[in-house]
PDB file of C-alpha atoms and ligand atoms in Angstrom:
ATOM      1  CA  MET A   1      -0.002  -0.023   0.031  1.00 91.00           C
ATOM      2  CA  LYS A   2       1.221   3.493  -0.926  1.00 95.00           C
ATOM      3  CA  ILE A   3       0.423   6.570   1.175  1.00 98.00           C
ATOM      4  CA  TRP A   4       0.692  10.121  -0.230  1.00 98.00           C
ATOM      5  CA  LEU A   5       2.488  12.130   2.399  1.00 98.00           C
ATOM      6  CA  ASP A   6       3.474  15.752   2.061  1.00 98.00           C
ATOM      7  CA  GLY A   7       4.074  15.649  -1.683  1.00 97.00           C
ATOM      8  CA  LYS A   8       5.041  12.098  -2.525  1.00 97.00           C
ATOM      9  CA  LEU A   9       3.894   8.543  -2.398  1.00 98.00           C
ATOM     10  CA  VAL A  10       5.678   6.423   0.243  1.00 98.00           C
ATOM     11  CA  ASP A  11       5.439   2.878   1.543  1.00 98.00           C
ATOM     12  CA  LYS A  12       2.996   2.372   4.428  1.00 97.00           C
ATOM     13  CA  GLU A  13       5.831   1.749   6.841  1.00 97.00           C
ATOM     14  CA  ASP A  14       7.387   5.080   5.936  1.00 97.00           C
ATOM     15  CA  ALA A  15       4.217   7.125   6.291  1.00 98.00           C
ATOM     16  CA  VAL A  16       4.853   8.553   9.718  1.00 97.00           C
ATOM     17  CA  LEU A  17       4.293  11.912  11.460  1.00 97.00           C
ATOM     18  CA  SER A  18       6.034  13.538  14.364  1.00 98.00           C
ATOM     19  CA  VAL A  19       4.684  12.936  17.918  1.00 98.00           C
ATOM     20  CA  PHE A  20       4.832  16.730  18.173  1.00 98.00           C
ATOM     21  CA  ASP A  21       2.228  17.112  15.367  1.00 98.00           C
ATOM     22  CA  HIS A  22      -0.678  19.010  16.882  1.00 98.00           C
ATOM     23  CA  GLY A  23      -2.973  16.643  15.037  1.00 98.00           C
ATOM     24  CA  THR A  24      -1.769  13.985  17.403  1.00 97.00           C
ATOM     25  CA  LEU A  25      -1.338  16.244  20.538  1.00 98.00           C
ATOM     26  CA  TYR A  26      -4.685  17.973  20.186  1.00 97.00           C
ATOM     27  CA  GLY A  27      -6.614  16.660  17.289  1.00 97.00           C
ATOM     28  CA  ASP A  28      -5.760  19.854  15.574  1.00 98.00           C
ATOM     29  CA  GLY A  29      -6.556  19.122  11.931  1.00 98.00           C
ATOM     30  CA  VAL A  30      -9.403  18.252   9.542  1.00 98.00           C
ATOM     31  CA  PHE A  31     -10.243  15.320   7.222  1.00 98.00           C
ATOM     32  CA  GLU A  32     -12.595  13.970   4.562  1.00 98.00           C
ATOM     33  CA  GLY A  33     -13.749  10.472   3.777  1.00 98.00           C
ATOM     34  CA  ILE A  34     -14.308  10.061   0.039  1.00 98.00           C
ATOM     35  CA  ARG A  35     -15.328   7.130  -2.118  1.00 97.00           C
ATOM     36  CA  PHE A  36     -14.333   6.145  -5.703  1.00 96.00           C
ATOM     37  CA  TYR A  37     -16.330   3.846  -7.912  1.00 96.00           C
ATOM     38  CA  ASN A  38     -15.020   2.426 -11.135  1.00 94.00           C
ATOM     39  CA  GLY A  39     -11.804   4.359 -10.677  1.00 93.00           C
ATOM     40  CA  LYS A  40     -13.732   7.662 -10.608  1.00 95.00           C
ATOM     41  CA  ILE A  41     -13.837   9.784  -7.381  1.00 96.00           C
ATOM     42  CA  PHE A  42     -17.459  10.432  -6.374  1.00 97.00           C
ATOM     43  CA  ARG A  43     -18.350  14.086  -5.711  1.00 97.00           C
ATOM     44  CA  LEU A  44     -14.672  15.072  -5.699  1.00 97.00           C
ATOM     45  CA  GLU A  45     -15.266  18.897  -6.022  1.00 97.00           C
ATOM     46  CA  GLU A  46     -17.748  18.907  -3.118  1.00 98.00           C
ATOM     47  CA  HIS A  47     -15.312  16.999  -0.847  1.00 98.00           C
ATOM     48  CA  MET A  48     -12.479  19.189  -1.862  1.00 98.00           C
ATOM     49  CA  SER A  49     -14.541  22.314  -1.177  1.00 98.00           C
ATOM     50  CA  ARG A  50     -15.678  21.070   2.281  1.00 98.00           C
ATOM     51  CA  MET A  51     -12.049  20.098   3.134  1.00 98.00           C
ATOM     52  CA  PHE A  52     -10.817  23.591   2.298  1.00 98.00           C
ATOM     53  CA  ASP A  53     -13.729  25.153   4.201  1.00 98.00           C
ATOM     54  CA  SER A  54     -12.866  23.059   7.249  1.00 98.00           C
ATOM     55  CA  ALA A  55      -9.310  24.137   7.032  1.00 98.00           C
ATOM     56  CA  ARG A  56     -10.327  27.791   6.698  1.00 98.00           C
ATOM     57  CA  TYR A  57     -12.658  27.448   9.779  1.00 96.00           C
ATOM     58  CA  ILE A  58      -9.741  26.317  11.923  1.00 97.00           C
ATOM     59  CA  SER A  59      -7.278  28.820  10.278  1.00 98.00           C
ATOM     60  CA  LEU A  60      -5.023  26.110   8.910  1.00 98.00           C
ATOM     61  CA  THR A  61      -2.925  27.149   5.893  1.00 98.00           C
ATOM     62  CA  VAL A  62      -2.899  24.358   3.347  1.00 98.00           C
ATOM     63  CA  PRO A  63       0.629  24.005   1.886  1.00 98.00           C
ATOM     64  CA  PHE A  64      -0.704  22.712  -1.467  1.00 98.00           C
ATOM     65  CA  SER A  65      -3.243  24.108  -4.018  1.00 98.00           C
ATOM     66  CA  CYS A  66      -6.565  22.562  -4.700  1.00 98.00           C
ATOM     67  CA  GLU A  67      -5.317  21.448  -8.142  1.00 98.00           C
ATOM     68  CA  GLU A  68      -2.117  19.819  -6.625  1.00 98.00           C
ATOM     69  CA  LEU A  69      -4.245  17.965  -4.064  1.00 98.00           C
ATOM     70  CA  THR A  70      -6.770  16.798  -6.679  1.00 98.00           C
ATOM     71  CA  ALA A  71      -3.804  15.336  -8.677  1.00 98.00           C
ATOM     72  CA  ALA A  72      -2.549  13.745  -5.505  1.00 98.00           C
ATOM     73  CA  LEU A  73      -5.881  12.088  -4.787  1.00 98.00           C
ATOM     74  CA  LEU A  74      -5.990  10.714  -8.403  1.00 97.00           C
ATOM     75  CA  GLU A  75      -2.381   9.512  -8.118  1.00 97.00           C
ATOM     76  CA  THR A  76      -3.040   7.691  -4.857  1.00 98.00           C
ATOM     77  CA  VAL A  77      -6.230   6.050  -6.184  1.00 97.00           C
ATOM     78  CA  ALA A  78      -4.292   4.913  -9.297  1.00 97.00           C
ATOM     79  CA  ALA A  79      -1.470   3.602  -7.230  1.00 97.00           C
ATOM     80  CA  SER A  80      -3.882   1.503  -5.116  1.00 97.00           C
ATOM     81  CA  GLY A  81      -4.892  -0.545  -8.181  1.00 97.00           C
ATOM     82  CA  LEU A  82      -8.386  -0.696  -6.678  1.00 97.00           C
ATOM     83  CA  PRO A  83     -11.480  -0.073  -8.885  1.00 94.00           C
ATOM     84  CA  ASP A  84     -13.666   0.859  -5.882  1.00 95.00           C
ATOM     85  CA  GLY A  85     -12.591   2.090  -2.530  1.00 96.00           C
ATOM     86  CA  TYR A  86     -12.356   4.742   0.190  1.00 98.00           C
ATOM     87  CA  ILE A  87     -10.009   7.617   0.552  1.00 98.00           C
ATOM     88  CA  ARG A  88      -9.033   9.213   3.837  1.00 98.00           C
ATOM     89  CA  PHE A  89      -7.757  12.664   3.213  1.00 98.00           C
ATOM     90  CA  VAL A  90      -6.163  14.540   6.189  1.00 98.00           C
ATOM     91  CA  PHE A  91      -4.622  17.886   7.015  1.00 98.00           C
ATOM     92  CA  THR A  92      -2.864  18.030  10.294  1.00 98.00           C
ATOM     93  CA  ARG A  93      -1.523  21.292  11.906  1.00 98.00           C
ATOM     94  CA  GLY A  94       2.083  19.974  11.728  1.00 98.00           C
ATOM     95  CA  ALA A  95       4.819  19.550  14.270  1.00 98.00           C
ATOM     96  CA  GLY A  96       5.208  22.329  16.875  1.00 98.00           C
ATOM     97  CA  SER A  97       5.961  22.861  20.539  1.00 98.00           C
ATOM     98  CA  LEU A  98       3.830  21.610  23.418  1.00 97.00           C
ATOM     99  CA  GLY A  99       1.579  24.636  23.778  1.00 96.00           C
ATOM    100  CA  LEU A 100      -1.854  24.721  22.360  1.00 97.00           C
ATOM    101  CA  SER A 101      -1.113  27.604  19.947  1.00 97.00           C
ATOM    102  CA  PRO A 102      -0.602  26.546  16.405  1.00 97.00           C
ATOM    103  CA  SER A 103       1.799  29.365  15.824  1.00 97.00           C
ATOM    104  CA  SER A 104       4.667  27.004  16.660  1.00 97.00           C
ATOM    105  CA  CYS A 105       3.634  24.687  13.826  1.00 98.00           C
ATOM    106  CA  LYS A 106       5.527  25.851  10.812  1.00 97.00           C
ATOM    107  CA  LYS A 107       3.872  23.688   8.201  1.00 98.00           C
ATOM    108  CA  ALA A 108       0.700  21.646   7.981  1.00 98.00           C
ATOM    109  CA  SER A 109       1.042  17.979   6.926  1.00 98.00           C
ATOM    110  CA  VAL A 110      -1.192  16.371   4.275  1.00 98.00           C
ATOM    111  CA  PHE A 111      -1.740  12.719   3.802  1.00 98.00           C
ATOM    112  CA  ILE A 112      -3.945  10.465   1.672  1.00 98.00           C
ATOM    113  CA  ILE A 113      -4.746   6.812   2.431  1.00 98.00           C
ATOM    114  CA  VAL A 114      -6.660   4.614  -0.082  1.00 98.00           C
ATOM    115  CA  ASP A 115      -8.136   1.374   1.173  1.00 97.00           C
ATOM    116  CA  LYS A 116     -11.223  -0.786   1.063  1.00 96.00           C
ATOM    117  CA  ILE A 117     -14.003  -0.068   3.558  1.00 93.00           C
ATOM    118  CA  ALA A 118     -17.169  -1.964   4.649  1.00 90.00           C
ATOM    119  CA  LEU A 119     -18.750  -0.095   7.501  1.00 90.00           C
ATOM    120  CA  TYR A 120     -21.765  -2.466   8.130  1.00 96.00           C
ATOM    121  CA  PRO A 121     -22.337  -6.124   7.266  1.00 96.00           C
ATOM    122  CA  ALA A 122     -24.015  -6.525   3.776  1.00 95.00           C
ATOM    123  CA  GLU A 123     -27.117  -8.118   5.142  1.00 97.00           C
ATOM    124  CA  LEU A 124     -28.074  -4.918   7.035  1.00 97.00           C
ATOM    125  CA  TYR A 125     -28.603  -3.186   3.744  1.00 96.00           C
ATOM    126  CA  THR A 126     -31.517  -5.537   3.050  1.00 96.00           C
ATOM    127  CA  ASN A 127     -32.696  -6.125   6.576  1.00 97.00           C
ATOM    128  CA  GLY A 128     -32.061  -2.800   8.178  1.00 97.00           C
ATOM    129  CA  LEU A 129     -29.802  -1.503  11.027  1.00 98.00           C
ATOM    130  CA  GLU A 130     -30.853  -1.164  14.623  1.00 98.00           C
ATOM    131  CA  LEU A 131     -30.072   2.184  16.318  1.00 98.00           C
ATOM    132  CA  MET A 132     -29.862   3.096  19.934  1.00 98.00           C
ATOM    133  CA  THR A 133     -30.213   6.636  21.385  1.00 98.00           C
ATOM    134  CA  SER A 134     -26.899   7.693  22.775  1.00 98.00           C
ATOM    135  CA  SER A 135     -26.661   9.497  26.131  1.00 98.00           C
ATOM    136  CA  VAL A 136     -23.858  11.536  24.515  1.00 98.00           C
ATOM    137  CA  ARG A 137     -25.161  14.718  23.048  1.00 97.00           C
ATOM    138  CA  ARG A 138     -23.737  16.527  20.034  1.00 96.00           C
ATOM    139  CA  PRO A 139     -21.887  19.769  21.072  1.00 93.00           C
ATOM    140  CA  SER A 140     -23.727  23.039  20.612  1.00 92.00           C
ATOM    141  CA  PRO A 141     -22.854  24.685  17.218  1.00 90.00           C
ATOM    142  CA  ALA A 142     -21.788  27.578  19.402  1.00 90.00           C
ATOM    143  CA  ALA A 143     -19.071  25.383  20.876  1.00 91.00           C
ATOM    144  CA  LEU A 144     -18.034  23.548  17.612  1.00 90.00           C
ATOM    145  CA  SER A 145     -19.643  23.909  14.277  1.00 92.00           C
ATOM    146  CA  PRO A 146     -21.078  20.559  13.138  1.00 91.00           C
ATOM    147  CA  GLN A 147     -19.948  21.648   9.605  1.00 93.00           C
ATOM    148  CA  VAL A 148     -16.262  21.265  10.350  1.00 95.00           C
ATOM    149  CA  LYS A 149     -14.912  17.701   9.937  1.00 97.00           C
ATOM    150  CA  SER A 150     -12.195  18.135  12.487  1.00 97.00           C
ATOM    151  CA  LEU A 151      -9.885  15.496  13.817  1.00 97.00           C
ATOM    152  CA  ASN A 152     -11.749  15.881  17.145  1.00 95.00           C
ATOM    153  CA  TYR A 153     -14.141  12.994  16.897  1.00 96.00           C
ATOM    154  CA  ILE A 154     -14.096  12.056  20.636  1.00 96.00           C
ATOM    155  CA  ASN A 155     -17.729  13.046  21.014  1.00 96.00           C
ATOM    156  CA  ASN A 156     -18.823  10.729  18.303  1.00 97.00           C
ATOM    157  CA  ILE A 157     -16.416   8.031  19.423  1.00 98.00           C
ATOM    158  CA  MET A 158     -17.887   8.048  22.947  1.00 98.00           C
ATOM    159  CA  ALA A 159     -21.382   7.648  21.464  1.00 98.00           C
ATOM    160  CA  LYS A 160     -20.093   4.832  19.200  1.00 98.00           C
ATOM    161  CA  THR A 161     -18.464   3.059  22.100  1.00 98.00           C
ATOM    162  CA  GLU A 162     -21.525   3.281  24.246  1.00 98.00           C
ATOM    163  CA  ALA A 163     -23.517   1.793  21.339  1.00 98.00           C
ATOM    164  CA  ALA A 164     -20.970  -1.027  20.851  1.00 98.00           C
ATOM    165  CA  ARG A 165     -21.130  -1.892  24.614  1.00 98.00           C
ATOM    166  CA  ARG A 166     -24.857  -2.468  24.168  1.00 97.00           C
ATOM    167  CA  GLY A 167     -24.519  -4.403  20.944  1.00 97.00           C
ATOM    168  CA  PHE A 168     -25.507  -1.687  18.503  1.00 98.00           C
ATOM    169  CA  LEU A 169     -23.420  -0.662  15.440  1.00 98.00           C
ATOM    170  CA  GLU A 170     -24.677   2.930  15.296  1.00 98.00           C
ATOM    171  CA  ALA A 171     -26.206   5.550  17.670  1.00 98.00           C
ATOM    172  CA  LEU A 172     -28.684   8.320  17.295  1.00 98.00           C
ATOM    173  CA  MET A 173     -27.192  11.511  18.658  1.00 98.00           C
ATOM    174  CA  LEU A 174     -29.443  14.291  20.003  1.00 98.00           C
ATOM    175  CA  ASN A 175     -28.434  17.913  20.371  1.00 97.00           C
ATOM    176  CA  GLU A 176     -28.574  19.883  23.651  1.00 96.00           C
ATOM    177  CA  GLN A 177     -32.304  20.642  23.065  1.00 97.00           C
ATOM    178  CA  GLY A 178     -33.043  16.901  22.750  1.00 97.00           C
ATOM    179  CA  ASN A 179     -33.698  17.149  19.011  1.00 98.00           C
ATOM    180  CA  VAL A 180     -32.130  14.838  16.468  1.00 98.00           C
ATOM    181  CA  ALA A 181     -28.781  15.905  15.181  1.00 98.00           C
ATOM    182  CA  GLU A 182     -27.387  12.932  13.285  1.00 98.00           C
ATOM    183  CA  CYS A 183     -25.641   9.574  14.012  1.00 98.00           C
ATOM    184  CA  THR A 184     -21.987   9.102  15.003  1.00 98.00           C
ATOM    185  CA  GLY A 185     -20.808   8.942  11.400  1.00 97.00           C
ATOM    186  CA  ASP A 186     -23.963   9.182   9.300  1.00 98.00           C
ATOM    187  CA  ASN A 187     -26.833  11.632   8.517  1.00 98.00           C
ATOM    188  CA  LEU A 188     -30.346  10.535   9.480  1.00 98.00           C
ATOM    189  CA  PHE A 189     -33.515  10.596   7.302  1.00 98.00           C
ATOM    190  CA  ILE A 190     -37.058   9.587   8.049  1.00 98.00           C
ATOM    191  CA  VAL A 191     -40.078   9.094   5.758  1.00 98.00           C
ATOM    192  CA  LYS A 192     -43.570  10.062   7.004  1.00 98.00           C
ATOM    193  CA  ASN A 193     -46.725  10.017   4.838  1.00 98.00           C
ATOM    194  CA  GLY A 194     -44.595   9.928   1.695  1.00 98.00           C
ATOM    195  CA  THR A 195     -42.414  12.915   2.596  1.00 98.00           C
ATOM    196  CA  VAL A 196     -38.711  12.540   3.363  1.00 98.00           C
ATOM    197  CA  HIS A 197     -37.377  14.560   6.278  1.00 98.00           C
ATOM    198  CA  THR A 198     -33.816  15.209   7.529  1.00 98.00           C
ATOM    199  CA  PRO A 199     -32.651  17.485  10.367  1.00 98.00           C
ATOM    200  CA  PRO A 200     -31.337  20.891   9.300  1.00 97.00           C
ATOM    201  CA  VAL A 201     -27.573  21.258   9.761  1.00 96.00           C
ATOM    202  CA  THR A 202     -28.357  23.890  12.371  1.00 95.00           C
ATOM    203  CA  ASP A 203     -29.710  21.117  14.585  1.00 96.00           C
ATOM    204  CA  GLY A 204     -26.163  19.704  14.750  1.00 96.00           C
ATOM    205  CA  ALA A 205     -25.809  17.623  11.622  1.00 96.00           C
ATOM    206  CA  LEU A 206     -22.885  17.628   9.204  1.00 97.00           C
ATOM    207  CA  ASP A 207     -23.748  18.964   5.730  1.00 97.00           C
ATOM    208  CA  GLY A 208     -23.119  15.451   4.532  1.00 98.00           C
ATOM    209  CA  ILE A 209     -22.344  14.985   0.822  1.00 98.00           C
ATOM    210  CA  THR A 210     -24.352  11.700   0.620  1.00 98.00           C
ATOM    211  CA  ARG A 211     -27.155  13.676   2.412  1.00 98.00           C
ATOM    212  CA  ARG A 212     -27.024  16.130  -0.504  1.00 98.00           C
ATOM    213  CA  VAL A 213     -27.083  13.275  -3.051  1.00 98.00           C
ATOM    214  CA  VAL A 214     -30.157  11.875  -1.492  1.00 98.00           C
ATOM    215  CA  LEU A 215     -31.961  15.228  -1.474  1.00 98.00           C
ATOM    216  CA  GLU A 216     -31.069  15.502  -5.156  1.00 98.00           C
ATOM    217  CA  ILE A 217     -32.368  11.951  -5.751  1.00 98.00           C
ATOM    218  CA  CYS A 218     -35.726  12.886  -4.025  1.00 98.00           C
ATOM    219  CA  HIS A 219     -35.986  15.905  -6.197  1.00 98.00           C
ATOM    220  CA  GLU A 220     -35.365  13.824  -9.352  1.00 98.00           C
ATOM    221  CA  LEU A 221     -37.792  11.098  -8.329  1.00 98.00           C
ATOM    222  CA  GLY A 222     -40.518  13.547  -7.389  1.00 98.00           C
ATOM    223  CA  ILE A 223     -40.432  12.520  -3.726  1.00 98.00           C
ATOM    224  CA  PRO A 224     -41.126  15.515  -1.490  1.00 98.00           C
ATOM    225  CA  ALA A 225     -38.094  16.139   0.792  1.00 98.00           C
ATOM    226  CA  VAL A 226     -37.711  18.736   3.528  1.00 98.00           C
ATOM    227  CA  GLU A 227     -35.453  19.673   6.421  1.00 98.00           C
ATOM    228  CA  SER A 228     -37.277  19.337   9.688  1.00 98.00           C
ATOM    229  CA  THR A 229     -36.365  19.523  13.352  1.00 98.00           C
ATOM    230  CA  MET A 230     -37.215  16.175  14.827  1.00 98.00           C
ATOM    231  CA  ASN A 231     -36.995  14.303  18.102  1.00 98.00           C
ATOM    232  CA  ARG A 232     -37.124  10.582  19.189  1.00 97.00           C
ATOM    233  CA  TYR A 233     -40.895  10.691  18.861  1.00 97.00           C
ATOM    234  CA  THR A 234     -40.539  11.640  15.166  1.00 97.00           C
ATOM    235  CA  VAL A 235     -38.207   8.792  14.553  1.00 98.00           C
ATOM    236  CA  ILE A 236     -40.107   6.186  16.429  1.00 98.00           C
ATOM    237  CA  CYS A 237     -43.419   7.195  14.751  1.00 98.00           C
ATOM    238  CA  ALA A 238     -41.831   7.419  11.217  1.00 98.00           C
ATOM    239  CA  ASP A 239     -42.951   5.064   8.493  1.00 98.00           C
ATOM    240  CA  GLU A 240     -39.353   4.592   7.386  1.00 98.00           C
ATOM    241  CA  CYS A 241     -35.851   5.613   8.424  1.00 98.00           C
ATOM    242  CA  PHE A 242     -32.368   5.411   6.789  1.00 98.00           C
ATOM    243  CA  LEU A 243     -28.894   6.769   7.248  1.00 98.00           C
ATOM    244  CA  THR A 244     -26.470   8.213   4.711  1.00 98.00           C
ATOM    245  CA  GLY A 245     -22.739   8.621   4.699  1.00 98.00           C
ATOM    246  CA  THR A 246     -19.756   8.229   2.366  1.00 98.00           C
ATOM    247  CA  ALA A 247     -18.653   5.037   4.111  1.00 97.00           C
ATOM    248  CA  ALA A 248     -22.149   3.729   4.894  1.00 96.00           C
ATOM    249  CA  GLU A 249     -23.697   4.888   1.600  1.00 97.00           C
ATOM    250  CA  VAL A 250     -27.529   4.561   2.111  1.00 98.00           C
ATOM    251  CA  ILE A 251     -28.571   2.066   4.841  1.00 98.00           C
ATOM    252  CA  PRO A 252     -32.099   1.314   6.055  1.00 98.00           C
ATOM    253  CA  VAL A 253     -32.856   1.574   9.777  1.00 98.00           C
ATOM    254  CA  CYS A 254     -35.420  -0.995  11.178  1.00 98.00           C
ATOM    255  CA  LYS A 255     -35.445  -0.184  14.953  1.00 98.00           C
ATOM    256  CA  LEU A 256     -34.706   2.533  17.438  1.00 98.00           C
ATOM    257  CA  ASP A 257     -33.968   1.286  20.963  1.00 97.00           C
ATOM    258  CA  ASP A 258     -36.857  -1.237  21.614  1.00 93.00           C
ATOM    259  CA  THR A 259     -39.273  -0.012  18.948  1.00 97.00           C
ATOM    260  CA  LEU A 260     -39.606  -1.144  15.380  1.00 98.00           C
ATOM    261  CA  ILE A 261     -39.804   1.653  12.786  1.00 98.00           C
ATOM    262  CA  GLY A 262     -42.782   1.218  10.532  1.00 97.00           C
ATOM    263  CA  SER A 263     -43.079  -2.472   9.598  1.00 95.00           C
ATOM    264  CA  GLY A 264     -39.528  -3.101  10.708  1.00 96.00           C
ATOM    265  CA  ASN A 265     -38.462  -3.763   7.174  1.00 96.00           C
ATOM    266  CA  PRO A 266     -36.932  -1.311   4.757  1.00 97.00           C
ATOM    267  CA  GLY A 267     -39.743   0.836   3.312  1.00 96.00           C
ATOM    268  CA  SER A 268     -40.621   1.415  -0.274  1.00 97.00           C
ATOM    269  CA  VAL A 269     -39.296   5.022  -0.417  1.00 98.00           C
ATOM    270  CA  THR A 270     -36.008   3.975   1.095  1.00 98.00           C
ATOM    271  CA  VAL A 271     -35.722   1.125  -1.409  1.00 97.00           C
ATOM    272  CA  ARG A 272     -36.305   3.451  -4.348  1.00 98.00           C
ATOM    273  CA  ILE A 273     -33.686   5.925  -3.055  1.00 98.00           C
ATOM    274  CA  LEU A 274     -31.199   3.154  -2.417  1.00 97.00           C
ATOM    275  CA  ALA A 275     -31.647   1.778  -5.915  1.00 97.00           C
ATOM    276  CA  ARG A 276     -31.192   5.225  -7.560  1.00 97.00           C
ATOM    277  CA  PHE A 277     -28.067   5.761  -5.369  1.00 97.00           C
ATOM    278  CA  HIS A 278     -26.530   2.556  -6.606  1.00 96.00           C
ATOM    279  CA  GLU A 279     -27.324   3.497 -10.230  1.00 95.00           C
ATOM    280  CA  LEU A 280     -25.529   6.857  -9.686  1.00 95.00           C
ATOM    281  CA  THR A 281     -22.454   5.214  -8.039  1.00 95.00           C
ATOM    282  CA  SER A 282     -22.235   2.278 -10.365  1.00 89.00           C
ATOM    283  CA  GLY A 283     -20.680   4.474 -12.954  1.00 75.00           C
ATOM    284  CA  ASN A 284     -23.535   4.933 -15.481  1.00 51.00           C
ATOM    285  CA  ASP A 285     -24.345   8.467 -14.407  1.00 57.00           C
ATOM    286  CA  ASN A 286     -21.087   9.170 -12.654  1.00 53.00           C
ATOM    287  CA  PRO A 287     -19.468  12.021 -14.492  1.00 50.00           C
TER     288      PRO A 287
HETATM  289  N1  LIG B   1     -22.111  12.981  10.127  1.00 63.31           N
HETATM  290  C1  LIG B   1     -20.844  12.662  10.580  1.00 63.31           C
HETATM  291  C2  LIG B   1     -20.592  13.063  11.982  1.00 63.31           C
HETATM  292  C3  LIG B   1     -19.906  12.069   9.745  1.00 63.31           C
HETATM  293  O1  LIG B   1     -18.689  11.833  10.201  1.00 63.31           O
HETATM  294  C4  LIG B   1     -20.218  11.762   8.439  1.00 63.31           C
HETATM  295  C5  LIG B   1     -19.181  11.080   7.555  1.00 63.31           C
HETATM  296  N2  LIG B   1     -18.428  12.023   6.995  1.00 63.31           N
HETATM  297  C6  LIG B   1     -21.464  12.057   7.974  1.00 63.31           C
HETATM  298  C7  LIG B   1     -22.359  12.636   8.841  1.00 63.31           C
HETATM  299  C8  LIG B   1     -21.954  11.824   6.563  1.00 63.31           C
HETATM  300  O2  LIG B   1     -21.319  12.695   5.698  1.00 63.31           O
HETATM  301  P1  LIG B   1     -20.872  12.334   4.214  1.00 63.31           P
HETATM  302  O3  LIG B   1     -22.051  11.897   3.484  1.00 63.31           O
HETATM  303  O4  LIG B   1     -20.299  13.583   3.602  1.00 63.31           O
HETATM  304  O5  LIG B   1     -19.755  11.285   4.268  1.00 63.31           O
END
């Protein structure tokens, strides 16, 4: 496996960063998770734009241009020899002294990993995933914008760990008001009376790129889709529920805590959206 690190492809064993990197010391950095299908990077411009926005939000100066990094992503994908896979694209603040201030970090580091990923077992895409409500809340947007994909995922990791201890693969995360924000690594959608709903990003959700794709699919298929504030009641009383994310893609949800959602099987709207998503990613309509 070849890793792109600070300007060149190196062997996995040589892809190392300093222990003084503030990415390691403080989680000071940002990242993207991107997929490629049939050798083509899915929604590349949107991922690149979100990555640069995240960097801007944390005042991280990127030592490469967008064009150079696009070429680097393509080079790393080509070097993997994989037709389909997952890219982890990371900016860290770089090595500095032990204080919090990034001013001691002279140059940010950039690395790109390309690998395979299977977030959930294949059968859950036909049977549905069970969610639990996490006791860990999403931080207020006033504390940390949910828009920034920072290397500080400890909030999500604690929710994920809590879920794993109880035998769940994913957890519903509420915001401080008790409204639905998202899941630990996925956006949430419900379907009620034929309308698709997803929480607005202001309720604590990442502006997920798969979320955007699903909203576009709804528009294309003539399925009404809106952003709505929702709580556990909304999810429990929904006809259908599904999650979206680059790694997860589109996955039906059949249960929240002890309650089946709808019939407990993936619903017809979810199945239509999932089918169109697969058409888009399978390469036919992938520009
Ligand atoms: N929410 C969180 C917290 C995430 O980490 C992710 C994965 N990046 C998502 C939602 C889904 O976003 P996307 O569709 O852009 O991968």
